[in-house]
mmCIF file of C-alpha atoms and ligand atoms in Angstrom:
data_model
loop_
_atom_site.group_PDB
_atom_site.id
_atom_site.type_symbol
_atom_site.label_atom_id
_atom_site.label_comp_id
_atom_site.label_asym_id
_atom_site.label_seq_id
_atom_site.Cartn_x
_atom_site.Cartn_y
_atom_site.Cartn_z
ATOM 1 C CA UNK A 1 94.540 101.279 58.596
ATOM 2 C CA UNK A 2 97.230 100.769 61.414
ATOM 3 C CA UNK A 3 97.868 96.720 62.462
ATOM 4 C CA UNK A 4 98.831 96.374 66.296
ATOM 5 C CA UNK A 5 100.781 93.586 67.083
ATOM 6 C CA UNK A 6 101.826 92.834 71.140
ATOM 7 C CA UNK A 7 104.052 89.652 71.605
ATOM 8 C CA UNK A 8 105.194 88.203 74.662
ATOM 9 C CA UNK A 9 108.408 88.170 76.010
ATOM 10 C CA UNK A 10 110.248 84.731 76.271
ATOM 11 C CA UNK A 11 112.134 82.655 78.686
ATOM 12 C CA UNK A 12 114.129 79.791 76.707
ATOM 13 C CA UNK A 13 115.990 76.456 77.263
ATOM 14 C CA UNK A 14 114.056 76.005 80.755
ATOM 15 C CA UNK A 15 117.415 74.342 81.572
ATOM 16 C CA UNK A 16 117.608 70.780 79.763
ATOM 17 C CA UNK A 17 115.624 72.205 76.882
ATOM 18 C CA UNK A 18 118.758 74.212 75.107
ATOM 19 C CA UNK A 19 117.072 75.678 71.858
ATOM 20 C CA UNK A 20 113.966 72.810 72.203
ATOM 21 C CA UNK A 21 111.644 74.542 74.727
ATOM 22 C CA UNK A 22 110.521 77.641 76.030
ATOM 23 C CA UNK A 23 107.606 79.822 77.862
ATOM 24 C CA UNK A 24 105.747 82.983 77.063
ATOM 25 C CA UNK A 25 105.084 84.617 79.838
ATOM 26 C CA UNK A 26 103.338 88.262 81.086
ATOM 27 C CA UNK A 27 105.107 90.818 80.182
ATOM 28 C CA UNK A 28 104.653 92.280 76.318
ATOM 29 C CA UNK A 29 106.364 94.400 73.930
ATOM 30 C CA UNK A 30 103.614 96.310 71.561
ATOM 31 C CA UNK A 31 104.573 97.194 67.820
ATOM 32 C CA UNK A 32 101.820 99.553 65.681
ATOM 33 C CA UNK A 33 102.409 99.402 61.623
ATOM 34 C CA UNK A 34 101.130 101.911 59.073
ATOM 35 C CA UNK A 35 101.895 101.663 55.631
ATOM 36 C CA UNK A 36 102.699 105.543 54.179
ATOM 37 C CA UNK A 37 103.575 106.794 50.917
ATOM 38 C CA UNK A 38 107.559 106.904 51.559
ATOM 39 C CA UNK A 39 110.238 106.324 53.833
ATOM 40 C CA UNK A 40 110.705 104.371 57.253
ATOM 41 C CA UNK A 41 109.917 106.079 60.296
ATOM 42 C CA UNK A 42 110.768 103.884 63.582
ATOM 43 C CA UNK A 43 109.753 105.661 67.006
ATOM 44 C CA UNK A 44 109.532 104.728 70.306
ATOM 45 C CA UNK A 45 112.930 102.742 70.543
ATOM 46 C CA UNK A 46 116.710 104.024 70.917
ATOM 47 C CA UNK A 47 117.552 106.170 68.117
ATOM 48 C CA UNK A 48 120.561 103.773 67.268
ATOM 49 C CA UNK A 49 117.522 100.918 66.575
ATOM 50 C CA UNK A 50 115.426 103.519 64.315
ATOM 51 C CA UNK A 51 117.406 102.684 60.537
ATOM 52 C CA UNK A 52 117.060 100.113 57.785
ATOM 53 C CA UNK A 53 118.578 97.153 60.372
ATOM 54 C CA UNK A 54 115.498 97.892 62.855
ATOM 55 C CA UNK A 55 115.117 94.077 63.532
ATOM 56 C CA UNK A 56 110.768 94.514 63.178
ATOM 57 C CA UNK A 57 112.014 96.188 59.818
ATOM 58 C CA UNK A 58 113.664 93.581 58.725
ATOM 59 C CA UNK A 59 111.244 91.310 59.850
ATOM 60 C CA UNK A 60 108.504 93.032 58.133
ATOM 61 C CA UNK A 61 110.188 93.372 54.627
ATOM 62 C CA UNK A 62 110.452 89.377 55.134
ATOM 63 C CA UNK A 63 107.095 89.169 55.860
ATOM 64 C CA UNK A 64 106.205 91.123 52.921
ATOM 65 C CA UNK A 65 108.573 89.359 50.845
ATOM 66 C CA UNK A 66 106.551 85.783 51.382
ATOM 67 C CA UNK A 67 102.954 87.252 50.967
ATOM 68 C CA UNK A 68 103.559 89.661 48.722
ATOM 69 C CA UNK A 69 102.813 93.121 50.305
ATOM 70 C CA UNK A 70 104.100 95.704 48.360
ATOM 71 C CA UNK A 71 104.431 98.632 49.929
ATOM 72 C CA UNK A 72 106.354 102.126 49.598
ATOM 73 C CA UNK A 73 107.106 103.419 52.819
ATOM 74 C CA UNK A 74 106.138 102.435 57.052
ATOM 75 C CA UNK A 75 105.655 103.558 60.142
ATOM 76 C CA UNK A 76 106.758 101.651 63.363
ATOM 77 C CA UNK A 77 105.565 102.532 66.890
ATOM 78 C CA UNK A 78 106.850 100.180 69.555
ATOM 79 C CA UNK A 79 106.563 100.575 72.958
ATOM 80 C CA UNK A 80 108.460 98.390 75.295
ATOM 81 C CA UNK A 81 108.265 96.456 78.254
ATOM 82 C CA UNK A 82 110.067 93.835 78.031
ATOM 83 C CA UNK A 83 114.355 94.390 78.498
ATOM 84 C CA UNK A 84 116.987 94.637 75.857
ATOM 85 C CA UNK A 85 119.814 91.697 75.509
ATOM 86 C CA UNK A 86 118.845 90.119 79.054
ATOM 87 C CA UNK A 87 117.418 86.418 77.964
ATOM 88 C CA UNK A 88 113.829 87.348 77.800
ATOM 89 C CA UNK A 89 113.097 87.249 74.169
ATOM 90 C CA UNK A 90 112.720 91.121 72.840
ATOM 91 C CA UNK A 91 114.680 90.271 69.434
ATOM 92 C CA UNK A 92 112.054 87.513 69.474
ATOM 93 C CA UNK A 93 109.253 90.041 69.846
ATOM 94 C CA UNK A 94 110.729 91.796 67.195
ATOM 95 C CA UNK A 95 110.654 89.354 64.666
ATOM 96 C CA UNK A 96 107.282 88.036 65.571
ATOM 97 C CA UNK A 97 106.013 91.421 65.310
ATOM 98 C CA UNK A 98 107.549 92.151 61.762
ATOM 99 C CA UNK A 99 105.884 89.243 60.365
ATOM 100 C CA UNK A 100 102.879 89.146 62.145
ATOM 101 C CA UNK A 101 102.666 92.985 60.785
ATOM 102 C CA UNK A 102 103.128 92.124 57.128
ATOM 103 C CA UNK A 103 101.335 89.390 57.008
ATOM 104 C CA UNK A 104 98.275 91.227 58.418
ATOM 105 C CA UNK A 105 98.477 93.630 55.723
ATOM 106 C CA UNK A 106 97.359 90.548 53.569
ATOM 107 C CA UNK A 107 94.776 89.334 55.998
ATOM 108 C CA UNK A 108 96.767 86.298 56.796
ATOM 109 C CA UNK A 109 97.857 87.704 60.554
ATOM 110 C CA UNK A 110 96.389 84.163 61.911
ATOM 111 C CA UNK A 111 99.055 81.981 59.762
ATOM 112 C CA UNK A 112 100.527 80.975 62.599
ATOM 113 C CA UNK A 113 102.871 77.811 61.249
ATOM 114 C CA UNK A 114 103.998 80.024 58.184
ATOM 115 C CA UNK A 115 104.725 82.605 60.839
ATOM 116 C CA UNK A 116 106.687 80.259 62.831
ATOM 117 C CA UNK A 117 109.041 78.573 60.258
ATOM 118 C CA UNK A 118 110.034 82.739 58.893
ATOM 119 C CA UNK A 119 110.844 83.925 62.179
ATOM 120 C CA UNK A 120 112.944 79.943 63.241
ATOM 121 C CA UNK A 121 114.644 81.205 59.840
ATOM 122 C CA UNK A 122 115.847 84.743 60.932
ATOM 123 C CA UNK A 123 116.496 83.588 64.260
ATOM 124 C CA UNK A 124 118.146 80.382 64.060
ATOM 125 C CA UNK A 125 116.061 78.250 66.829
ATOM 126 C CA UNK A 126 112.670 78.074 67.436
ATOM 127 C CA UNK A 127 113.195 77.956 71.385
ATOM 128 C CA UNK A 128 111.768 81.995 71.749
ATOM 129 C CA UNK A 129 109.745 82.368 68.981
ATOM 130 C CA UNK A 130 107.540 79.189 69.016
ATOM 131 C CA UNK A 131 106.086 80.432 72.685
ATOM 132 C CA UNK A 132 106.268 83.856 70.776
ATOM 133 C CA UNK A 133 103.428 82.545 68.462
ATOM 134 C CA UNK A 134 101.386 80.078 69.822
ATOM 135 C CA UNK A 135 101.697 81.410 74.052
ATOM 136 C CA UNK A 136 102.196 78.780 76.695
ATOM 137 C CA UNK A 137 105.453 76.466 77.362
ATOM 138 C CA UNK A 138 106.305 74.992 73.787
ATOM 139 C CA UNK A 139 108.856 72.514 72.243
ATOM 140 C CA UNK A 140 109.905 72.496 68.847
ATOM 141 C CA UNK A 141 111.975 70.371 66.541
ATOM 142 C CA UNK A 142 113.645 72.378 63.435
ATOM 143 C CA UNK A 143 114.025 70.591 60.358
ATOM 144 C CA UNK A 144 112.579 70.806 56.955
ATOM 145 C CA UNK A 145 109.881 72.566 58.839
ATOM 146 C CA UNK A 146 109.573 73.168 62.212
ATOM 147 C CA UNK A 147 107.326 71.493 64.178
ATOM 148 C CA UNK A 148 105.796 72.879 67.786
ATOM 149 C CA UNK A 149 103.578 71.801 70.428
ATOM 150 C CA UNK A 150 102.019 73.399 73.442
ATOM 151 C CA UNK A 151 103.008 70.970 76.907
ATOM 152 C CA UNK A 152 99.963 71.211 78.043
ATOM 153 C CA UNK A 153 100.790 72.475 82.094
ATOM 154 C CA UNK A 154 98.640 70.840 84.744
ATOM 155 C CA UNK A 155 99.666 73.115 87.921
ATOM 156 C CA UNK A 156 99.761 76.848 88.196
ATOM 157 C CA UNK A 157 103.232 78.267 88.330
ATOM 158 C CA UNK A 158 104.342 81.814 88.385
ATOM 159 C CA UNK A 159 108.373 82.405 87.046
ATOM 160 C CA UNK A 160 110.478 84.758 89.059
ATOM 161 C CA UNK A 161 112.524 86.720 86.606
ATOM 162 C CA UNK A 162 115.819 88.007 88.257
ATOM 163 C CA UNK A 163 117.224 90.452 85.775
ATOM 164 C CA UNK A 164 120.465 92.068 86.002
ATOM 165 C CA UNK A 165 121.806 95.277 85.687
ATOM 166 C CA UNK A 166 124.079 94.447 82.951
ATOM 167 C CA UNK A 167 123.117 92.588 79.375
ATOM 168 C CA UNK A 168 124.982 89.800 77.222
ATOM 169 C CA UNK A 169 124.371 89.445 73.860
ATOM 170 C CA UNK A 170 123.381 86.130 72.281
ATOM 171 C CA UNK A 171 126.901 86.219 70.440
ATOM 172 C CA UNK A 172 129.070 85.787 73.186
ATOM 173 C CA UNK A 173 126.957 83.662 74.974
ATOM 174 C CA UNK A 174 126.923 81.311 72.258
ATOM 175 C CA UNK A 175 130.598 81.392 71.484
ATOM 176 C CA UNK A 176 131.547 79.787 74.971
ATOM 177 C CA UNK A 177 129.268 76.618 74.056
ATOM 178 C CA UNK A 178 131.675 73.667 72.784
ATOM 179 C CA UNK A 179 130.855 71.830 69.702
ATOM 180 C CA UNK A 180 130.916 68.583 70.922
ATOM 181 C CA UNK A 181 129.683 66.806 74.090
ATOM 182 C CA UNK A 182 130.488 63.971 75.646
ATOM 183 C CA UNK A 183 127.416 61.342 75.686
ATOM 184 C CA UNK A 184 126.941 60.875 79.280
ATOM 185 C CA UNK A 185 126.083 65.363 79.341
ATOM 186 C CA UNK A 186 123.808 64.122 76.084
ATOM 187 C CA UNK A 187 122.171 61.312 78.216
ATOM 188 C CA UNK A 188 121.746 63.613 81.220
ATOM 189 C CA UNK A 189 120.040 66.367 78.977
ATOM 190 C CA UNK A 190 117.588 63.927 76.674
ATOM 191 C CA UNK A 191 116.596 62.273 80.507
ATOM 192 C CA UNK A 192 116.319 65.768 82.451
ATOM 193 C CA UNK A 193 114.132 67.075 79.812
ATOM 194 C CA UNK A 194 112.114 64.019 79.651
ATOM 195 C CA UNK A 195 110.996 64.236 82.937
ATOM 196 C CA UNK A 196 110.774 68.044 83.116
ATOM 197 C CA UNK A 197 108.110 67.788 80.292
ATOM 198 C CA UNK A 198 106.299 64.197 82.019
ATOM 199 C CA UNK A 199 106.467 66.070 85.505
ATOM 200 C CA UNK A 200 104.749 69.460 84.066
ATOM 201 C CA UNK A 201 102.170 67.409 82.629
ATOM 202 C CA UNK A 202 101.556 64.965 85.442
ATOM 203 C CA UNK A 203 101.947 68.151 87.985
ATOM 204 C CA UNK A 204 104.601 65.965 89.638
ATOM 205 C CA UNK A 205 106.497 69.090 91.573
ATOM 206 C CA UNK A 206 108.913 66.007 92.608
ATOM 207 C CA UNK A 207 110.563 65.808 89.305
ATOM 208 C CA UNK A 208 110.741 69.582 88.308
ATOM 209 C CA UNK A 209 113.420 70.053 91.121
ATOM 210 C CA UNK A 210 115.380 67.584 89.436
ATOM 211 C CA UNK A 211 114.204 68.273 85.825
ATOM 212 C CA UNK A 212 115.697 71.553 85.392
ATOM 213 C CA UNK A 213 119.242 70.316 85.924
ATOM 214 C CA UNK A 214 121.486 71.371 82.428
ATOM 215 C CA UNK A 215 124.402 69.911 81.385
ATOM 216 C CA UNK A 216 124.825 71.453 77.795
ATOM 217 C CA UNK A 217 125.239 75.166 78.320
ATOM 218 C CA UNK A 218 124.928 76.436 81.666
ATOM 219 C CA UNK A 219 127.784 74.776 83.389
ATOM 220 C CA UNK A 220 129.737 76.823 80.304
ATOM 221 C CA UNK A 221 127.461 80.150 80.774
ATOM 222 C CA UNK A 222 127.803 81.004 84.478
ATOM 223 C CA UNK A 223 130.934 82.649 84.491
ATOM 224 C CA UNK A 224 129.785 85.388 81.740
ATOM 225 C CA UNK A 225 127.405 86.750 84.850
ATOM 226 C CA UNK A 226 128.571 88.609 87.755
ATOM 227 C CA UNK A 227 127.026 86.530 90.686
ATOM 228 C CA UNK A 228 125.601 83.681 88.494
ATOM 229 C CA UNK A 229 126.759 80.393 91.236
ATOM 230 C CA UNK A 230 125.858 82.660 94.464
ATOM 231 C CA UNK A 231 122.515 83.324 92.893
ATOM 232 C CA UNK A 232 121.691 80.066 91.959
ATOM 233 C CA UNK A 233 122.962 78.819 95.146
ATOM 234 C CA UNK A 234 119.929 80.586 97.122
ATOM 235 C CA UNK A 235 118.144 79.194 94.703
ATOM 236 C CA UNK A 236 118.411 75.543 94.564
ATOM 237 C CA UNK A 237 118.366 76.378 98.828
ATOM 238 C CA UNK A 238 115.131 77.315 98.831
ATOM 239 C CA UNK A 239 112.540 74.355 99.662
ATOM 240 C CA UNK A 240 110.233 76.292 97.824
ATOM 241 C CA UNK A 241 111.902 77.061 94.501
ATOM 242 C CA UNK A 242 110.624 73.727 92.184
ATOM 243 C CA UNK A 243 113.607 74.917 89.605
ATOM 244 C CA UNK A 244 116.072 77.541 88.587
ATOM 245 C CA UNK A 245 118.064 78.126 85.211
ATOM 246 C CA UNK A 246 119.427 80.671 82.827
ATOM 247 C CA UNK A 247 116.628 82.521 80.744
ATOM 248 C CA UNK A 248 117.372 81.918 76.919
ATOM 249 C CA UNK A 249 121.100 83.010 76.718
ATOM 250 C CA UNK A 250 121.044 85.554 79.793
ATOM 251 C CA UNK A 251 121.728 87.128 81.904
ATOM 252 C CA UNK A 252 118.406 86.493 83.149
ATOM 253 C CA UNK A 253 118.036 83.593 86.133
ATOM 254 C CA UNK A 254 114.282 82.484 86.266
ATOM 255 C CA UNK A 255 112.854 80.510 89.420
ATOM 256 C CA UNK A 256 109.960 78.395 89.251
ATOM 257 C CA UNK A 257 107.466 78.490 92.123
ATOM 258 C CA UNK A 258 103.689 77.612 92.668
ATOM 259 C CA UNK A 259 101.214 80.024 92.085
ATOM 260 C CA UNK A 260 99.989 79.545 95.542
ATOM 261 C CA UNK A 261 103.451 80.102 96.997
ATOM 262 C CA UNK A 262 102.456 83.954 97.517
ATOM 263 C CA UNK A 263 105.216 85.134 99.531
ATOM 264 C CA UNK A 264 107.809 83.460 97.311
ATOM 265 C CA UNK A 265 109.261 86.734 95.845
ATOM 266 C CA UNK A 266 109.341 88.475 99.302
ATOM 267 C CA UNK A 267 111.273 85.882 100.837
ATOM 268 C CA UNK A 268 113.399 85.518 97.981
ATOM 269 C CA UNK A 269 114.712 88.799 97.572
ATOM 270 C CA UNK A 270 114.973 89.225 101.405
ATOM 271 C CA UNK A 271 116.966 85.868 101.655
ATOM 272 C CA UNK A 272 119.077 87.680 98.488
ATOM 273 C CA UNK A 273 119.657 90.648 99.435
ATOM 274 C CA UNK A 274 123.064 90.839 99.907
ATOM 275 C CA UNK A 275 123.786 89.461 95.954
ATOM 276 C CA UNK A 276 120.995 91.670 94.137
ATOM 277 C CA UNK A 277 122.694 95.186 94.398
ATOM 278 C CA UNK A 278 121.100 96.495 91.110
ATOM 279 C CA UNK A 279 119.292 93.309 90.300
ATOM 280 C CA UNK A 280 115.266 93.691 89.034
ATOM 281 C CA UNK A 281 112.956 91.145 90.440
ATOM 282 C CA UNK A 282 110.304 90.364 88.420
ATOM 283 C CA UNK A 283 107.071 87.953 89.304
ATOM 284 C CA UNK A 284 105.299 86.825 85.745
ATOM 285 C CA UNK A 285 102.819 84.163 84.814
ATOM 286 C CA UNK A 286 102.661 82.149 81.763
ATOM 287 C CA UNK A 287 100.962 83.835 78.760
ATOM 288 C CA UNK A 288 98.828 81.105 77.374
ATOM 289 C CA UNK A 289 97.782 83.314 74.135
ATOM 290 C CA UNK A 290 100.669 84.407 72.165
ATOM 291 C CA UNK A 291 100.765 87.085 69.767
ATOM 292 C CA UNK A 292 97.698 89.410 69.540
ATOM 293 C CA UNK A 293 96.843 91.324 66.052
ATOM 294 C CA UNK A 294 94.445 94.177 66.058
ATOM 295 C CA UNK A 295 93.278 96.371 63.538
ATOM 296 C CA UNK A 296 92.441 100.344 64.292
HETATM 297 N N1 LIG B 301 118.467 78.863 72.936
HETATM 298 C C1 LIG B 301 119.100 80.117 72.763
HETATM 299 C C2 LIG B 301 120.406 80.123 73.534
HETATM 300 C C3 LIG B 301 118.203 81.205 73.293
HETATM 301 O O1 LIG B 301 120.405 79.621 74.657
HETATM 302 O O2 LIG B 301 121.412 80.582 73.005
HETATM 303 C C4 LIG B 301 118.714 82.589 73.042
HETATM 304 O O3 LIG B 301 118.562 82.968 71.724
#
């Protein structure tokens, strides 16, 4: 029996929402699991990914850990879509997988909560791999457990991914962030975030343009990425654009527009031209599912 996991990529923070919130949206990473008689056999990612600290390994041995799978020896087949160390969630799909794999193993693929408080543990926030698990645009609080629900979206949106040619890892991105803010950048987050979340529920387009404002990371974050202010310039320029912010940790910049807004990515990238040498634009929905476990 093989267990086929595919979990959307991510795009966390949404601005205000630093390690709270976060989307799935359309674009998936697919991971196959086999259990065989010995050894660990990884394919379908960069050899230097393939050994014993294969993040879906680890996850998996987790996994196994809590529902008691034994097991002697797996096989991992990924194949991915969505982009290495660029803000969009693939460690997230990693860990999701992992546990989502094990757990299947014991029939308990659909134990979505226990899922969700394993993979806050190996990742540290919930922000990627809440929308991960349960699809859609989540926030999460993470104490004893961790607690996540879906904002339930009343307009159609589509995200515009713009995805550099370069990657920043989590790590650095994380080390720039100062340990204490001042209570008027606390204030501005707790009230941008409010309305971001009453504006996506009321379908008040007003507020998102003002909702996605960040005072917590991003103002700290820009200067890791090569064309970060010019970018976001064009951005915020655009009449169109209802918000714009740093995916997860970066690189990433995501722009939200309405669904109906179909020549938003044309005129985008045309009105960009000159600051995208390299740059992938990407046009993706909101996944509303989540992970997906099959058996074959
Ligand atoms: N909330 C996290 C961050 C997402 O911004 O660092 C990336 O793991």
């Amino acid at each position: 029996m093989k267990v086929k996991v595919r979990v959307p990529a991510t795009s966390a923070n949404l601005g205000p929402g630093f390690d709270v919130a976060g989307v799935a949206v359309s674009l998936y990473n697919t991971f196959t699991f086999e259990l065989i008689d010995e050894g660990l056999e990884i394919t379908g990612c960069p050899e230097q990914f393939a050994g014993e600290d294969n993040l879906t390994y680890e996850a998996f041995c987790e996994g196994a850990k809590e529902v008691g799978l034994e097991f002697t020896g797996l096989r991992i087949e990924c194949k991915d879509e969505v982009p290495y160390t660029r803000g969009l969630g693939s460690s997230s799909t990693c860990i999701v997988a992992g546990l989502v794999g094990a757990f299947a193993f014991k029939g308990r693929y659909n134990d979505r909560q226990d899922i969700l408080n394993l993979a806050t543990r190996i990742e540290g926030h919930p922000d990627n791999v809440a929308p991960a698990i349960f699809g859609g645009l989540t926030v999460s609080v993470n104490a004893d457990t961790v607690t996540t629900l879906n904002i339930p979206v009343k307009n159609d949106y589509r995200f515009v991914a713009f995805i550099p040619p370069f990657t920043l890892s989590t790590q650095l991105s994380r080390s720039v962030l100062p340990d204490v803010v001042s209570r008027k950048d606390a204030i501005g987050n707790i009230s941008h975030l409010s309305l971001l979340v009453a504006s996506l529920i009321n379908g008040h387009d007003e507020g998102l343009r003002i909702g996605f404002h960040d005072h917590l990371h991003q103002p700290y974050r820009g200067s890791l990425i090569k064309g970060y202010d010019e970018i976001m310039h064009h951005l915020e320029q655009d009449e169109q654009v209802l918000g714009c912010y740093l995916s997860g940790a970066g690189p990433t910049l995501m722009a939200v527009i309405r669904a109906d807004d179909l020549m938003g990515v044309v005129r985008l990238k045309e009105a960009m031209h000159d600051c995208l040498d390299g740059w992938e634009v990407m046009k993706l929905e909101m996944d509303r599912q989540g992970y997906v476990c099959d058996f074959e």
